PDB file of C-alpha atoms and ligand atoms in Angstrom:
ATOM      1  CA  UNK Y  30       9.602   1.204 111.289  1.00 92.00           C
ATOM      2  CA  UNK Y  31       7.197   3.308 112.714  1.00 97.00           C
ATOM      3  CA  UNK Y  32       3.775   3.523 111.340  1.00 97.00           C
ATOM      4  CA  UNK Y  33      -0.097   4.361 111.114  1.00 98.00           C
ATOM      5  CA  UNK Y  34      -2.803   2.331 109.393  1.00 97.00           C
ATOM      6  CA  UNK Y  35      -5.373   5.165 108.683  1.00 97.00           C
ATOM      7  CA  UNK Y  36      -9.182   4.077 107.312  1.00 96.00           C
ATOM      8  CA  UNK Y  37     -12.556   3.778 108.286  1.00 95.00           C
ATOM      9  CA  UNK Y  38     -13.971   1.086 110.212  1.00 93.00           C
ATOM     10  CA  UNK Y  39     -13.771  -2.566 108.793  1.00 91.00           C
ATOM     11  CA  UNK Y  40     -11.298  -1.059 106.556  1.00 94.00           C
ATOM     12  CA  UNK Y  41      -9.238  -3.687 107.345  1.00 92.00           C
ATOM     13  CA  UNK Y  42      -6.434  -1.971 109.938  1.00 94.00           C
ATOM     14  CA  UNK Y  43      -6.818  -4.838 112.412  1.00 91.00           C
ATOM     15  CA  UNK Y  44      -6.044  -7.656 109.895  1.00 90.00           C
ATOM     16  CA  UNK Y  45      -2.762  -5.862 107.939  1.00 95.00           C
ATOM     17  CA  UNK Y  46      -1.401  -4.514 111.714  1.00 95.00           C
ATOM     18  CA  UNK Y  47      -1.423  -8.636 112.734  1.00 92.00           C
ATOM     19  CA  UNK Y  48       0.463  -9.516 109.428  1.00 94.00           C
ATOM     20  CA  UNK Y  49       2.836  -6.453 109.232  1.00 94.00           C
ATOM     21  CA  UNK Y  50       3.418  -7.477 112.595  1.00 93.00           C
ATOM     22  CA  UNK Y  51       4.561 -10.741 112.149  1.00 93.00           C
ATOM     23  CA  UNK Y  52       6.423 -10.218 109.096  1.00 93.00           C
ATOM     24  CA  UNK Y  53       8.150  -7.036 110.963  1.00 94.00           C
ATOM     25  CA  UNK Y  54       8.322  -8.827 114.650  1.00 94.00           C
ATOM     26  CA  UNK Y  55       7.043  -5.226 115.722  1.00 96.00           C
ATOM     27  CA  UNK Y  56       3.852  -4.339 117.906  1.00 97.00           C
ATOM     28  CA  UNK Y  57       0.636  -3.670 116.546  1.00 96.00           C
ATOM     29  CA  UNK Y  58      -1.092  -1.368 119.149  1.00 96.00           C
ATOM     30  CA  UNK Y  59      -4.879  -0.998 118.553  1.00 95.00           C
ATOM     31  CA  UNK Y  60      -6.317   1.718 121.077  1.00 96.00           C
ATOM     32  CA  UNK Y  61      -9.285  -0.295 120.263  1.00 94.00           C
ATOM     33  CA  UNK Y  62      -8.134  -3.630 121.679  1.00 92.00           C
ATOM     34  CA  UNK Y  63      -6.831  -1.469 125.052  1.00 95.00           C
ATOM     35  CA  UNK Y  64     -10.317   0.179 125.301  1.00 96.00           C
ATOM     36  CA  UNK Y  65     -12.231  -3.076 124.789  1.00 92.00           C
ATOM     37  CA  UNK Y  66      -9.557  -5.203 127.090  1.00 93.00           C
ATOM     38  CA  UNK Y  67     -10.208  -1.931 130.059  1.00 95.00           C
ATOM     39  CA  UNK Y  68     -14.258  -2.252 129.483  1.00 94.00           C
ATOM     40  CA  UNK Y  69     -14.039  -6.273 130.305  1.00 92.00           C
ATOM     41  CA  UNK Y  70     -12.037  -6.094 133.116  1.00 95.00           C
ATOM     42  CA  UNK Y  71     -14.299  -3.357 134.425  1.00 94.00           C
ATOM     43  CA  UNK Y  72     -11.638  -0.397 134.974  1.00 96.00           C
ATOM     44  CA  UNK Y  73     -12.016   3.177 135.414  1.00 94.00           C
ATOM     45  CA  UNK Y  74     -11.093   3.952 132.055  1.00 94.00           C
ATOM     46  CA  UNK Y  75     -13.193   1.282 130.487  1.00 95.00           C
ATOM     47  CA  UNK Y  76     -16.458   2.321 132.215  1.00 94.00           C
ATOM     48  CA  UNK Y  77     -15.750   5.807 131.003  1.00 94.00           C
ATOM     49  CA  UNK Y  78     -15.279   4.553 127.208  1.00 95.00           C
ATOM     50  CA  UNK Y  79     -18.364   2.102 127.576  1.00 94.00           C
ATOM     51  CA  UNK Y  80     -21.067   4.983 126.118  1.00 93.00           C
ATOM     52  CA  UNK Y  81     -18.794   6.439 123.786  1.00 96.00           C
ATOM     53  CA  UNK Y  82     -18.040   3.020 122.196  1.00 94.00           C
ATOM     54  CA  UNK Y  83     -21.357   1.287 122.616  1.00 92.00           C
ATOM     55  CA  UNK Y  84     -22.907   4.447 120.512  1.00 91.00           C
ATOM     56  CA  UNK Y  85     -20.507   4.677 117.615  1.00 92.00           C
ATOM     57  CA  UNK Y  86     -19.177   7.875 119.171  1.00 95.00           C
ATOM     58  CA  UNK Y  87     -15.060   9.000 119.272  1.00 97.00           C
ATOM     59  CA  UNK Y  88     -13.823   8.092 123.292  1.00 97.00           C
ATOM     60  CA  UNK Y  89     -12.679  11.504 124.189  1.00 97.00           C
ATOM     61  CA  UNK Y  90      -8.656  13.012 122.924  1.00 97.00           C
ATOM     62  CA  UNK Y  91      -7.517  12.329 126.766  1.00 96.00           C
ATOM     63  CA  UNK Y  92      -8.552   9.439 126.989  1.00 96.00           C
ATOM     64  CA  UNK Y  93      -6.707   8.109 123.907  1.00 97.00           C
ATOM     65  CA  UNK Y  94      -3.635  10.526 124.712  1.00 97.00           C
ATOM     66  CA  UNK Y  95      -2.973   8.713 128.111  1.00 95.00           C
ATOM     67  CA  UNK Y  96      -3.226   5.807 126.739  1.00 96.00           C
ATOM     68  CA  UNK Y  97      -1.284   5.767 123.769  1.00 97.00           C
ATOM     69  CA  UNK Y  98       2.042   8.145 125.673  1.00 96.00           C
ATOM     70  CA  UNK Y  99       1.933   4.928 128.355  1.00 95.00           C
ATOM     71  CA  UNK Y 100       2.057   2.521 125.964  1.00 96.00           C
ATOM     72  CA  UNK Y 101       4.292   3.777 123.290  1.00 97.00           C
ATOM     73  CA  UNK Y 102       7.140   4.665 126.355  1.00 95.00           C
ATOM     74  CA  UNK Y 103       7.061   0.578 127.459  1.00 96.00           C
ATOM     75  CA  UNK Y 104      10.225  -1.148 125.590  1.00 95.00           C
ATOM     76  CA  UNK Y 105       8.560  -3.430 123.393  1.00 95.00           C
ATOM     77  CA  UNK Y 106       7.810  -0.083 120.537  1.00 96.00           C
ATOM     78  CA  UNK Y 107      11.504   0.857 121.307  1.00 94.00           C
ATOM     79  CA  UNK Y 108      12.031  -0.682 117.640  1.00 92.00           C
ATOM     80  CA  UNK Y 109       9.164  -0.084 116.139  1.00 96.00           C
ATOM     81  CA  UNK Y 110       5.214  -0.094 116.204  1.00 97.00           C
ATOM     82  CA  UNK Y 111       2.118  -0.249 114.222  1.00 97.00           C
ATOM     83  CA  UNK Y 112      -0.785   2.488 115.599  1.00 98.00           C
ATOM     84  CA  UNK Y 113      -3.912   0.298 114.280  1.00 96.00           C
ATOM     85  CA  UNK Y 114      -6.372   2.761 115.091  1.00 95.00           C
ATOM     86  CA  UNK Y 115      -5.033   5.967 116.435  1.00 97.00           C
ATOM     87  CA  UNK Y 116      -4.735   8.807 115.572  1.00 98.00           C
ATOM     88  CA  UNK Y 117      -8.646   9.544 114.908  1.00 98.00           C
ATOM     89  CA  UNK Y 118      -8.491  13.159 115.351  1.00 98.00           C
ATOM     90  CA  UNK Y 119      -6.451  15.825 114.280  1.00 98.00           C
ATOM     91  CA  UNK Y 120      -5.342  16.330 117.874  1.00 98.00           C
ATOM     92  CA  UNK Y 121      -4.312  13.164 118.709  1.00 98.00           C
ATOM     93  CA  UNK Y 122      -2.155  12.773 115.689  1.00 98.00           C
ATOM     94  CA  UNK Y 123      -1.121  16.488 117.168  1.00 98.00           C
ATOM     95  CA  UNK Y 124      -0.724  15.247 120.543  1.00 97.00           C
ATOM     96  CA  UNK Y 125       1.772  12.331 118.772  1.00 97.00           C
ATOM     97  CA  UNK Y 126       4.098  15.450 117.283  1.00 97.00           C
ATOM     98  CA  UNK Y 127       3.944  17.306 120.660  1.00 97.00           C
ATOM     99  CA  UNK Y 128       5.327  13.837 122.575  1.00 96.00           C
ATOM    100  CA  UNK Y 129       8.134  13.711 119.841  1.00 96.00           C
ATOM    101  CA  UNK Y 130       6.607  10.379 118.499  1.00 96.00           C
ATOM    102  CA  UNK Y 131       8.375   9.795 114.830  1.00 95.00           C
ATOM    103  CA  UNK Y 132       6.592   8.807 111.982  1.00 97.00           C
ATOM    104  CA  UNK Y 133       7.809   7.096 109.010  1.00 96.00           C
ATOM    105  CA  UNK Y 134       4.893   6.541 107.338  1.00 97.00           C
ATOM    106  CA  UNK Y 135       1.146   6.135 107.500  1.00 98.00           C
ATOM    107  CA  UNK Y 136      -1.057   4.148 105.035  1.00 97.00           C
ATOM    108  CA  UNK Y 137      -4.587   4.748 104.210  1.00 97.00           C
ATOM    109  CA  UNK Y 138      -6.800   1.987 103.608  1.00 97.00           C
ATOM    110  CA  UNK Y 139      -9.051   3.270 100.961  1.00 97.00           C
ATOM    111  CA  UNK Y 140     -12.181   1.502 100.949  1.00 96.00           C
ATOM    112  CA  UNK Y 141     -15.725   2.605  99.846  1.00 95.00           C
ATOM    113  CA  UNK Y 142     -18.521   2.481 102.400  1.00 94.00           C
ATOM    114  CA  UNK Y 143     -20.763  -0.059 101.126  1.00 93.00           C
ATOM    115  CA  UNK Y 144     -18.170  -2.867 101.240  1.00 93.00           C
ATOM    116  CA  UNK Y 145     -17.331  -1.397 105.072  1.00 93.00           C
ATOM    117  CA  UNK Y 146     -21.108  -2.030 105.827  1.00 92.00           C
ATOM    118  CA  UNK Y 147     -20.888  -5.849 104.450  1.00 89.00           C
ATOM    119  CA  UNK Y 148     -17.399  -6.225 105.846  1.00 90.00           C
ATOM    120  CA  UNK Y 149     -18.454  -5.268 109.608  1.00 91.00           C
ATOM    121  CA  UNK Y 150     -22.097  -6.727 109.130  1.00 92.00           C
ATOM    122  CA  UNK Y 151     -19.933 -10.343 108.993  1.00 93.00           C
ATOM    123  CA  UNK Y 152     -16.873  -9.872 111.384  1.00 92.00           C
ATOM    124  CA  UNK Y 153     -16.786 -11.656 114.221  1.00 94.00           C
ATOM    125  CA  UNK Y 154     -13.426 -11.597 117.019  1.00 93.00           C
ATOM    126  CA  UNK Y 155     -12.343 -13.719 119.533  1.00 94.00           C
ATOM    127  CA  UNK Y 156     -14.024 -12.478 122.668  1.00 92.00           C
ATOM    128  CA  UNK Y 157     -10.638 -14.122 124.299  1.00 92.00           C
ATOM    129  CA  UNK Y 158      -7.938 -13.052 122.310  1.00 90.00           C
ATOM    130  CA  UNK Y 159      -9.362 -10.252 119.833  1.00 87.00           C
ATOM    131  CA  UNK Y 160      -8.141 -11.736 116.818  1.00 89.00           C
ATOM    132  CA  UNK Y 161     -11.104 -11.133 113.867  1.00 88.00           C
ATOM    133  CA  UNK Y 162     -12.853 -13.284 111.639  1.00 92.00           C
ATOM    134  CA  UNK Y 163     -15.140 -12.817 108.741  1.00 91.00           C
ATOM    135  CA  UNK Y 164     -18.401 -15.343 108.592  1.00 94.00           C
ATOM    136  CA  UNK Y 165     -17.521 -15.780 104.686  1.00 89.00           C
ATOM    137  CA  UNK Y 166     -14.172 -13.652 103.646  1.00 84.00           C
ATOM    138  CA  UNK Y 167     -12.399 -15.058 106.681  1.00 88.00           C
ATOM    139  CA  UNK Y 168     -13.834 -17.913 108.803  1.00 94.00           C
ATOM    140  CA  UNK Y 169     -12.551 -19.786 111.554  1.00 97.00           C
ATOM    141  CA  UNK Y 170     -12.003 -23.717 110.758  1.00 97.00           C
ATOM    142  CA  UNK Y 171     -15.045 -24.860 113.458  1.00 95.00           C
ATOM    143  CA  UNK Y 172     -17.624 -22.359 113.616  1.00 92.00           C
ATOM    144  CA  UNK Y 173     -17.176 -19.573 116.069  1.00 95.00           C
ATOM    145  CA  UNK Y 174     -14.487 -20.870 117.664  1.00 97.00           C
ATOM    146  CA  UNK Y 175     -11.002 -18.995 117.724  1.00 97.00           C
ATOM    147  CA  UNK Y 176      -8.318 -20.510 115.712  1.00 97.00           C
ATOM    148  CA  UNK Y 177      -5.701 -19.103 117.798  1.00 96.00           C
ATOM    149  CA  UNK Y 178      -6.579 -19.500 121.197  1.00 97.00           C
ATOM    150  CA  UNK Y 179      -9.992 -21.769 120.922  1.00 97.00           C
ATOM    151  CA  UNK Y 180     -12.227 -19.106 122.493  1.00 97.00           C
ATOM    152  CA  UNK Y 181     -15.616 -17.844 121.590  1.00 97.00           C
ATOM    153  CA  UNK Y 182     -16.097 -15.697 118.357  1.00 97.00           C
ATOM    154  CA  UNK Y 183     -18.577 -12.962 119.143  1.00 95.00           C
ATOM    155  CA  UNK Y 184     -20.455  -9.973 116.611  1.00 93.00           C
ATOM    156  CA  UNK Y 185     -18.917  -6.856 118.144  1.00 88.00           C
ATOM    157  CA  UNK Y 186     -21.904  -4.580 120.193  1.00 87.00           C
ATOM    158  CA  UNK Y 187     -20.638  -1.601 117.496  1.00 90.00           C
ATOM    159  CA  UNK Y 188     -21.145  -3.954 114.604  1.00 91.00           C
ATOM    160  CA  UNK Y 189     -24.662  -3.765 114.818  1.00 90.00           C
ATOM    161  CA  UNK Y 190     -26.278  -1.983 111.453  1.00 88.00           C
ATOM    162  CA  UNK Y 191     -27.356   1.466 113.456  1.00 88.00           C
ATOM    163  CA  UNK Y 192     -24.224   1.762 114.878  1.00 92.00           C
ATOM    164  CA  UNK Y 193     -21.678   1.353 111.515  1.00 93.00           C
ATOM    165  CA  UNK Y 194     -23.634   3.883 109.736  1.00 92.00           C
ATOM    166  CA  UNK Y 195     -22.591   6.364 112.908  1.00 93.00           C
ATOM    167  CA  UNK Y 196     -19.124   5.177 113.240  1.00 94.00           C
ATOM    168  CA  UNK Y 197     -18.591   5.452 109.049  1.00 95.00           C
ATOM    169  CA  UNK Y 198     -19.961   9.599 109.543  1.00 96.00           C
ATOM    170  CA  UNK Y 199     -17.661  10.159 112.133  1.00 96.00           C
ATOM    171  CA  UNK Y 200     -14.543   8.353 110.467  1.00 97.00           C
ATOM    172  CA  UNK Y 201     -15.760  10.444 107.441  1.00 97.00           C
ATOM    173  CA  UNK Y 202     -15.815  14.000 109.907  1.00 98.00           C
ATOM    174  CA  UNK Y 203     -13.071  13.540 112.674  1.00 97.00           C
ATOM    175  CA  UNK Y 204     -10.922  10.707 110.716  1.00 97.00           C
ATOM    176  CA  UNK Y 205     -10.327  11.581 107.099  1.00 97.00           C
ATOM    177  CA  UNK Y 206      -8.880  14.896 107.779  1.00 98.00           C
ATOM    178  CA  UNK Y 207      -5.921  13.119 109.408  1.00 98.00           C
ATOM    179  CA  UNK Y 208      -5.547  12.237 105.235  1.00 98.00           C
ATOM    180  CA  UNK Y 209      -4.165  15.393 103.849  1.00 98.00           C
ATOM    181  CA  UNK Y 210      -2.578  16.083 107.302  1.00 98.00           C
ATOM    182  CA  UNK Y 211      -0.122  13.324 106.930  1.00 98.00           C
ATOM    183  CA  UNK Y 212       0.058  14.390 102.913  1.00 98.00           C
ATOM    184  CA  UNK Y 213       1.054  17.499 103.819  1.00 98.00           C
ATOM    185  CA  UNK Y 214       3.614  16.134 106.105  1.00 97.00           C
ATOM    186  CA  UNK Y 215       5.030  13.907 103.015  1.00 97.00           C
ATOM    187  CA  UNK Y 216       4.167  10.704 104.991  1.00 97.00           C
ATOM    188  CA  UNK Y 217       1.048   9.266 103.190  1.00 97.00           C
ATOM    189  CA  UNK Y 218       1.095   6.299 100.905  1.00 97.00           C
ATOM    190  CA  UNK Y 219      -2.530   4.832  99.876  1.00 97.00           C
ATOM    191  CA  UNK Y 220      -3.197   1.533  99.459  1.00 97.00           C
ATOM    192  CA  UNK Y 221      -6.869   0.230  97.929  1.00 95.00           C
ATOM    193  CA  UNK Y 222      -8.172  -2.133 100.379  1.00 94.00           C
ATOM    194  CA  UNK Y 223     -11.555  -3.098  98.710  1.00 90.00           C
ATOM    195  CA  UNK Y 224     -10.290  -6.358  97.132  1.00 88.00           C
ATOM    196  CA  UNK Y 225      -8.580  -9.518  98.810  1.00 90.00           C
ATOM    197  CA  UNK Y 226      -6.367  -9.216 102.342  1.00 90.00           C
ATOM    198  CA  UNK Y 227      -4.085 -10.759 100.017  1.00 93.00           C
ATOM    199  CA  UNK Y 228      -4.279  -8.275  97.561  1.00 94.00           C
ATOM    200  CA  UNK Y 229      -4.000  -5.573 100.259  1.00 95.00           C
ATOM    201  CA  UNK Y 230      -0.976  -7.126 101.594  1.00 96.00           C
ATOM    202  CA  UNK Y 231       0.753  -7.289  98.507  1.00 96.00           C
ATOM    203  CA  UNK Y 232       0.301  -3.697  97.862  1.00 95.00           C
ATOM    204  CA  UNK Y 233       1.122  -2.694 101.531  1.00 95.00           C
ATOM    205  CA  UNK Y 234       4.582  -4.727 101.197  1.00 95.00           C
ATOM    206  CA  UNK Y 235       5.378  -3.314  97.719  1.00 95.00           C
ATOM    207  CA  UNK Y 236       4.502   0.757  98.564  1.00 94.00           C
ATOM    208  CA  UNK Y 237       6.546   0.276 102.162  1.00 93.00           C
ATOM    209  CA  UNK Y 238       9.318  -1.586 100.654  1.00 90.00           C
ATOM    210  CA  UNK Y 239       9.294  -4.482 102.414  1.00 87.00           C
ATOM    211  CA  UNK Y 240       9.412  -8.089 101.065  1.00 84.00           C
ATOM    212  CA  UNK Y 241       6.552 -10.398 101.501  1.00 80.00           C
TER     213      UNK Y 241
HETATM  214  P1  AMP S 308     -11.753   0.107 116.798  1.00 50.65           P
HETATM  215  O1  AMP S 308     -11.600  -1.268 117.365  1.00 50.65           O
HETATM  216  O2  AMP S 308     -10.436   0.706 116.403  1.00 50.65           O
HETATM  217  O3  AMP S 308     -12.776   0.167 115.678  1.00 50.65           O
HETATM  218  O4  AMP S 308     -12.320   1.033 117.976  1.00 50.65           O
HETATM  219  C1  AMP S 308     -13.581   0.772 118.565  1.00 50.65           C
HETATM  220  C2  AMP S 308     -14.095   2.025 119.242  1.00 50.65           C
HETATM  221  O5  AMP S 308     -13.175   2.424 120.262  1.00 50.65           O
HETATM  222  C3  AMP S 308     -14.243   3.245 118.342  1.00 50.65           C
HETATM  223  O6  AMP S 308     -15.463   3.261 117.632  1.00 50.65           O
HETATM  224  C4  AMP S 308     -14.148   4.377 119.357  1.00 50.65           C
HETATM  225  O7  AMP S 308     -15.338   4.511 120.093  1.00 50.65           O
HETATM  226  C5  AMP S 308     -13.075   3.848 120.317  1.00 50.65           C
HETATM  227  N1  AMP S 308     -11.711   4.244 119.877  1.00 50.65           N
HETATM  228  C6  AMP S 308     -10.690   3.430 119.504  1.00 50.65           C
HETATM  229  N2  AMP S 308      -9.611   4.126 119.164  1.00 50.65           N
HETATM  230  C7  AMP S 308      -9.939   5.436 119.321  1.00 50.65           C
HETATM  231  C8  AMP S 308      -9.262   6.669 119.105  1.00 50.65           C
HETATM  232  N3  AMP S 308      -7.985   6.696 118.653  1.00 50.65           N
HETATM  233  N4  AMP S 308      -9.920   7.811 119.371  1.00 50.65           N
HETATM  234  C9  AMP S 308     -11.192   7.817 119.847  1.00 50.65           C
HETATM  235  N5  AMP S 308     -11.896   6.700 120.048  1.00 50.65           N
HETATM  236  C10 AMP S 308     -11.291   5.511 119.795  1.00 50.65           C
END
């Protein structure tokens, strides 16, 4: 199965992508994660992506484009993928048609703003291996230390209050569109993220068909 988690920020893309993935065995690839992973090992491409991030601002469509064509063409997406995070714009989910990427479907995570604001105000990730926490809807066993891999849990630079009200008014302006652009296209199911992951999941498995 191929498919796109859609939704703002702290919508809760990151968290579903690592379950679907598991329960799939697919990739989850999070243009986020490969932007972040670039800026720490002090590449090219991160350095570019440093201001864009850092301010709450879209990296630019070429950018994303380059990365996403070399990553979907290695072998591991040759049966399947998750895109947590990407498409953002209307080209880049243009630039996907134009590669011949298919699509089976592509889930919006509704979920209002003021719960995205508490949501990201809390999450913390494993400045090792990425994967996110919550400091009271999803902690780590010992206090900010990775249950995964044991590394440090860090509050994302973006997460800062400033920068979530930018990144929420340019999901709302460049994102959402993407919304009736994949109705249109017959591809769209929406699933209400405000409540539980649980809850999310459950509704995720049940509109994509899959069992839990
Ligand atoms: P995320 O981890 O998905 O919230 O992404 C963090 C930041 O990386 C975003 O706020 C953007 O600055 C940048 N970014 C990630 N994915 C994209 C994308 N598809 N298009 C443009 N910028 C992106």
């Amino acid at each position: 199965m191929n498919l796109i988690l859609l939704g703002a920020p702290g919508a809760g893309k990151g968290t579903q992508a690592e379950i679907i993935c598991d329960r799939l065995r697919i990739p989850a690839v999070s243009t986020g994660n490969i932007l972040r992973e670039a800026m720490k090992n002090g590449t090219e491409m991160g350095a570019r992506a440093k201001s864009f991030i850092d301010s709450g601002a879209l990296v630019p469509d070429d950018v994303i484009i380059g990365i996403i064509k070399e990553r979907l063409a290695q072998d591991d997406c040759k049966n399947g993928f998750i895109l947590d995070g990407v498409p953002r714009t209307v080209a880049q989910a243009e630039a996907l048609e134009e590669m011949g990427v298919q699509i089976d479907r592509v889930v919006d995570l509704e979920v209002l703003d003021d719960v995205i604001i508490q949501r990201l105000s809390g999450r913390r990730v494993c400045s090792a291996c990425g994967t996110s926490y919550h400091t009271t809807a999803k902690p780590s066993a010992s206090p900010d230390v990775c249950d995964r891999c044991g590394g440090a849990l860090i509050a994302r630079k973006d997460d800062e209050p400033s920068t979530i009200r930018e990144r929420l008014k340019v999901y709302h302006e460049q994102t959402e569109p993407l919304v009736e652009f994949y109705r249109a296209r017959g591809k769209l199911v929406v699933v209400k993220g405000q409540e539980t992951v649980a809850d999310t999941t459950r509704q995720l498995f049940e509109k994509l068909g899959v069992e839990p």
